[in-house]
Structure formats: C-alpha cells, structure tokens
Short mmCIF file of N, CA and C in Angstrom, two decimals:
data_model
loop_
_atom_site.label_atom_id
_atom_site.label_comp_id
_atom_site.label_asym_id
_atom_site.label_seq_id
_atom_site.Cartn_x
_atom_site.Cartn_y
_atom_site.Cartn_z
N UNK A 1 23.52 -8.40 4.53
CA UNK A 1 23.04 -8.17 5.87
C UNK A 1 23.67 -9.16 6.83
N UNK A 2 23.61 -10.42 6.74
CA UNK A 2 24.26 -11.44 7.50
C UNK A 2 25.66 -10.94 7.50
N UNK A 3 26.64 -10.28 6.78
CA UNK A 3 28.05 -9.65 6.95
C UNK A 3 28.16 -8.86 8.11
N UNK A 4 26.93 -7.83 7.93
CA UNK A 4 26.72 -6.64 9.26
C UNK A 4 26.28 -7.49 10.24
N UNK A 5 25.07 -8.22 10.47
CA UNK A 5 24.38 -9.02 11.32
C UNK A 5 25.57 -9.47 11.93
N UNK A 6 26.63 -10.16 11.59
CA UNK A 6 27.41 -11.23 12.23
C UNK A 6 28.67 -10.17 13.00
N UNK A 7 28.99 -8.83 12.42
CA UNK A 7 29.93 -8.05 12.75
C UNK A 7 29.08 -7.46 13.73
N UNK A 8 28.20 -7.25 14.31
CA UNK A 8 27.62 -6.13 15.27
C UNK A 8 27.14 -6.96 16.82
N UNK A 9 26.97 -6.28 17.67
CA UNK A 9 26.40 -6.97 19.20
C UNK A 9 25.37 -6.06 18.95
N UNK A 10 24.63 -6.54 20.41
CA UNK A 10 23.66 -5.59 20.43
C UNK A 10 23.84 -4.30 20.96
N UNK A 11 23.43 -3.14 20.54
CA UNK A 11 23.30 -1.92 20.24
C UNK A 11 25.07 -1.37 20.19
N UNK A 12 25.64 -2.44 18.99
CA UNK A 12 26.39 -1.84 18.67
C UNK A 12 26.27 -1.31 16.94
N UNK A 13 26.92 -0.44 16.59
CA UNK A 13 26.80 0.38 15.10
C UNK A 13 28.13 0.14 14.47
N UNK A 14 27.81 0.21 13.49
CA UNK A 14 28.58 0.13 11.71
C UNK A 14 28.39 1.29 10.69
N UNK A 15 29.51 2.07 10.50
CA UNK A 15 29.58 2.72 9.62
C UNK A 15 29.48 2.56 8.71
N UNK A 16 28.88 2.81 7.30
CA UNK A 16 29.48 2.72 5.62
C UNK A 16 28.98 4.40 5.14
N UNK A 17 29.44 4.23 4.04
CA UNK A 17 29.17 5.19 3.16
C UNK A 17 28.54 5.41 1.96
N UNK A 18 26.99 5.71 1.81
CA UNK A 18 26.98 5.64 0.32
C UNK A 18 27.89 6.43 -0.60
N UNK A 19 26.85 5.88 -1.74
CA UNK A 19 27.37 6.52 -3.31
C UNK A 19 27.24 8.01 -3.40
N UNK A 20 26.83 8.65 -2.41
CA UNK A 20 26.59 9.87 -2.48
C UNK A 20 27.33 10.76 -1.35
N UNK A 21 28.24 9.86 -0.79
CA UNK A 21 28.94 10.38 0.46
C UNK A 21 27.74 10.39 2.05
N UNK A 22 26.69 9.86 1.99
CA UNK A 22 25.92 10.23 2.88
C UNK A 22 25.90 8.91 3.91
N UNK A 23 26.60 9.00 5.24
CA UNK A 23 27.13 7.66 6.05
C UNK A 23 25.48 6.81 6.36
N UNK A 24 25.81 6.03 6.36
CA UNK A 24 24.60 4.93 6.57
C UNK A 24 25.00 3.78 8.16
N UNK A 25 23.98 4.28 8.92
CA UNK A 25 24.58 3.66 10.55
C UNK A 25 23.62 2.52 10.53
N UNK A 26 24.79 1.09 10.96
CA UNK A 26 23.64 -0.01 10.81
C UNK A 26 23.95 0.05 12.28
N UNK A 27 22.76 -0.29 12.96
CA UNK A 27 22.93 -0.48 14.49
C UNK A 27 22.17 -1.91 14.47
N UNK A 28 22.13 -2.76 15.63
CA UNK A 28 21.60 -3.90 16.28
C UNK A 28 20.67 -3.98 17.30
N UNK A 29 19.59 -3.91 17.49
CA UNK A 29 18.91 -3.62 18.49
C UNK A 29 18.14 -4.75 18.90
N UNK A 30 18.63 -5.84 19.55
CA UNK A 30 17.90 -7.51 19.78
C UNK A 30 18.19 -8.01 18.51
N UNK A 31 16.78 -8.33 17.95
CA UNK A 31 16.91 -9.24 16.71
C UNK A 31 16.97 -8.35 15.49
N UNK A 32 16.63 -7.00 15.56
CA UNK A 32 16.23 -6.09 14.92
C UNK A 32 17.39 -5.28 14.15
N UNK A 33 17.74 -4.79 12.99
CA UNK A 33 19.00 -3.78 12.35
C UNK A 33 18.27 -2.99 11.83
N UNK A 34 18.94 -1.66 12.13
CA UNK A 34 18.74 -0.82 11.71
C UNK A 34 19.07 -0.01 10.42
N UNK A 35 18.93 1.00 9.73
CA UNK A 35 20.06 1.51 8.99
C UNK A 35 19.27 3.06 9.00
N UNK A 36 20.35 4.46 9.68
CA UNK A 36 20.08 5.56 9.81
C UNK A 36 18.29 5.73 10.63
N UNK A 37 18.24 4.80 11.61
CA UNK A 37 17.38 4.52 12.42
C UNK A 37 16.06 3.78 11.36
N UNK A 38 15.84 3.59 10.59
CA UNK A 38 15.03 2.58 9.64
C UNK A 38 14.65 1.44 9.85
N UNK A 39 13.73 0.56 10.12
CA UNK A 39 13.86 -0.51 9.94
C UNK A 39 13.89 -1.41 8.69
N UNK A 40 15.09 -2.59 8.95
CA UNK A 40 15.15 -3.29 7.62
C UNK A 40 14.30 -4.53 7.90
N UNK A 41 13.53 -5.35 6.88
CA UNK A 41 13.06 -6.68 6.58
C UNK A 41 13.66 -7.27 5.97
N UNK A 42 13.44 -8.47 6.22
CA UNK A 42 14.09 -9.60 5.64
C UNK A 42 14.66 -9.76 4.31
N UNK A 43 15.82 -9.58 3.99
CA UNK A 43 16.29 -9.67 2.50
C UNK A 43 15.16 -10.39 1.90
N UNK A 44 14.58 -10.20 0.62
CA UNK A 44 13.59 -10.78 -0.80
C UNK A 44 14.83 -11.10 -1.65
N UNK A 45 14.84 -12.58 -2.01
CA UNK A 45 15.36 -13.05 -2.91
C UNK A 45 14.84 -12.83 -4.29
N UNK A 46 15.58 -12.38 -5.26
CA UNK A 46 14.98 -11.80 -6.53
C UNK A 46 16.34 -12.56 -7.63
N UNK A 47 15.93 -12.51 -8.63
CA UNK A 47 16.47 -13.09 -9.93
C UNK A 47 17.87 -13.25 -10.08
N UNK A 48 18.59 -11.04 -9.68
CA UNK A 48 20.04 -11.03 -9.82
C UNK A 48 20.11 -10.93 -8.43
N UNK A 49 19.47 -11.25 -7.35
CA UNK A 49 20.65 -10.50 -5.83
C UNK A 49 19.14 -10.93 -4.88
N UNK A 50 19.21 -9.77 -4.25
CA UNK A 50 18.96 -9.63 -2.66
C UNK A 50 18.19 -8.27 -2.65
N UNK A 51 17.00 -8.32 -2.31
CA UNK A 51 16.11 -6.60 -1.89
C UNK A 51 16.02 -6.60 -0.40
N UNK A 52 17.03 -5.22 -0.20
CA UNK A 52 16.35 -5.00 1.50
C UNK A 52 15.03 -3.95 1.47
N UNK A 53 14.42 -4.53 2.03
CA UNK A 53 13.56 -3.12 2.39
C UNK A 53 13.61 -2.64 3.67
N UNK A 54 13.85 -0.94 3.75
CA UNK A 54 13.02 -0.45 5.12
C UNK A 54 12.31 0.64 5.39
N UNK A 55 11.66 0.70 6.14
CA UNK A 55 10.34 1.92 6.55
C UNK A 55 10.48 3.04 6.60
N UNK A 56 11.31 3.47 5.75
CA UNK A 56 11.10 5.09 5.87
C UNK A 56 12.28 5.50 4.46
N UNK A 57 12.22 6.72 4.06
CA UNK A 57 12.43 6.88 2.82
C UNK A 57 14.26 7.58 3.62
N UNK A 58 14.86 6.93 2.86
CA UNK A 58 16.80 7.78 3.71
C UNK A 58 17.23 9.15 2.45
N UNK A 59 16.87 10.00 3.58
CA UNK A 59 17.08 11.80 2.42
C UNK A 59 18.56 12.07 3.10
N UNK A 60 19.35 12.12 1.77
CA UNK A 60 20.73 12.80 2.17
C UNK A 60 20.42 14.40 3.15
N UNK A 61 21.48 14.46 3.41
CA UNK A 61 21.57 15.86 4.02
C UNK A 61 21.42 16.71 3.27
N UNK A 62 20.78 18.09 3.07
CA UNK A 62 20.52 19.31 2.70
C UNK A 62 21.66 20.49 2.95
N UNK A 63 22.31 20.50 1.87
CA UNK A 63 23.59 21.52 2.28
C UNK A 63 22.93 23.37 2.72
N UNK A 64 23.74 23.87 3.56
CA UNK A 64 23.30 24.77 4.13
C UNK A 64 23.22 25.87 3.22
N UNK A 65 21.97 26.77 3.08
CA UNK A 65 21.43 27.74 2.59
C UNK A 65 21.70 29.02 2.51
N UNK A 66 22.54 29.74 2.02
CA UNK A 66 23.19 30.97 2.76
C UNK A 66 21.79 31.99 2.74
N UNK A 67 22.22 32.93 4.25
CA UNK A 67 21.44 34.14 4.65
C UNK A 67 21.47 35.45 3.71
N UNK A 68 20.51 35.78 2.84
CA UNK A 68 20.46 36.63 1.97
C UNK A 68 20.03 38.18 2.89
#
C-alpha cells in the first residue's frame, strides 16, 4: 500500500490487474485509498506478510448471457 500511497495524489487512480484479469482501481481520496471504490484499512501485520482489509466484497464481472 505505501508503493500505491506514495505513487498517487489526491483523487488520482492506479491501475493493476488481478489474477483473474479483473482491473483493480486504487484511487486517493485525502487520507483515504480506495480499491474498485472499497475502502481499505490499515495493513494487519501477520506472521508471513501484510492483510489489507476492505468493506465490501470485489465480484469480478459477469460475462454476458446470451438472449434465448
């Protein structure tokens, strides 16, 4: 997060991509980052790494349904 944090202004955005092809937008909003409008908390230091958490569950896109 401090990588994105330090690359972004405010209400500017960052592209990536997950593992699933589904783009993930970190935006800056004051003190606040986003990711696909989400809010993140404070990295949790854990054993092997780093837990972000944020408020809302991120659902890939739903490929389109054809008209029967």
């Amino acid at each position: 997060m401090e990588a994105i944090e330090a690359g972004l202004a405010d209400n500017d955005a960052v592209v990536a991509t997950a593992v699933n092809n589904m783009p993930l937008i970190f935006k800056k909003e004051g003190s606040q980052i986003t990711v696909n409008g989400a809010h993140m908390k404070p990295p949790m230091l854990v054993s092997n790494g780093l837990v972000y958490v944020i408020d809302t569950v991120l659902v890939p896109p739903m490929p389109l349904q054809p008209k029967y």
